[in-house]
Amino acid sequence: MSEDCIFCQIVAGDIPSRTVYEDDDVLAFLDANPLAPGHTLVIPKAHHETLGDLPTDAGASVFETLHRLTPVIETAVDADASNVAFNNGEAAGQEVPHVHGHVIPRFDGDGGGPIHAIAGARPDLSDDELDDIAARIADDA
Ligand code: AMP
Ligand code: ZN
């Protein structure tokens, strides 16, 4: 537990939450400032800041919960679809430094955008640059 982490305090029961699922490793609760009805956060109970910090087992537990809960959440609020995403690091908009996956239910005509709308200006990359980036990722994958 990280003493000044708001999500660790939720895990500890020191801050209330609308919990929708809990097991030994994972907690899921409604977002306090929802972007849509049913907006849910899925977190590992252990404090880790980003996906890169998360041990494999904890990552698997978080994904398993996202995978199972997403259709349950959609049904509960009669959504047509959902965005499932992580703000992974401060530059990407992560405000709470404890890994959390967002499940944001979506509705036909809700006026929202796709996940492509969140990044800045699109880069103009040459084939050589794309090849180089792919190679650098593949080397460590
Ligand atoms: P992020 O920008 O990805 O770090 O998102 C943090 C999310 O946590 C925001 O959507 C907040 O509305 C949500 N949040 C912050 N405090 C609480 C809380 N006490 N209970 C539930 N959700 C919270
Ligand atoms: Zn924490």
mmCIF file of N, CA and C and ligand atoms in Angstrom, residues 2 5 7-8 47-48 97-98, ligand 2:
data_model
loop_
_atom_site.group_PDB
_atom_site.id
_atom_site.type_symbol
_atom_site.label_atom_id
_atom_site.label_comp_id
_atom_site.label_asym_id
_atom_site.label_seq_id
_atom_site.Cartn_x
_atom_site.Cartn_y
_atom_site.Cartn_z
ATOM 1 N N SER A 2 0.442 2.226 -0.785
ATOM 2 C CA SER A 2 1.105 3.522 -0.774
ATOM 3 C C SER A 2 0.207 4.485 0.002
ATOM 4 N N CYS A 5 -1.933 7.197 -1.656
ATOM 5 C CA CYS A 5 -2.603 6.825 -2.910
ATOM 6 C C CYS A 5 -4.100 6.624 -2.651
ATOM 7 N N PHE A 7 -6.382 5.242 -4.463
ATOM 8 C CA PHE A 7 -6.918 3.914 -4.780
ATOM 9 C C PHE A 7 -6.472 2.875 -3.738
ATOM 10 N N CYS A 8 -5.274 3.024 -3.194
ATOM 11 C CA CYS A 8 -4.866 2.146 -2.085
ATOM 12 C C CYS A 8 -5.786 2.357 -0.881
ATOM 13 N N HIS A 47 -0.271 -1.796 -5.046
ATOM 14 C CA HIS A 47 0.067 -0.508 -5.652
ATOM 15 C C HIS A 47 1.169 -0.662 -6.693
ATOM 16 N N HIS A 48 0.812 -0.392 -7.945
ATOM 17 C CA HIS A 48 1.788 -0.287 -9.034
ATOM 18 C C HIS A 48 1.351 0.895 -9.879
ATOM 19 N N PRO A 97 -1.878 7.719 -9.731
ATOM 20 C CA PRO A 97 -0.717 6.892 -10.075
ATOM 21 C C PRO A 97 -0.802 5.471 -9.515
ATOM 22 N N HIS A 98 -1.913 4.831 -9.765
ATOM 23 C CA HIS A 98 -2.146 3.422 -9.384
ATOM 24 C C HIS A 98 -2.889 2.841 -10.584
HETATM 25 ZN ZN ZN B 2 -2.122 2.761 -4.798
#
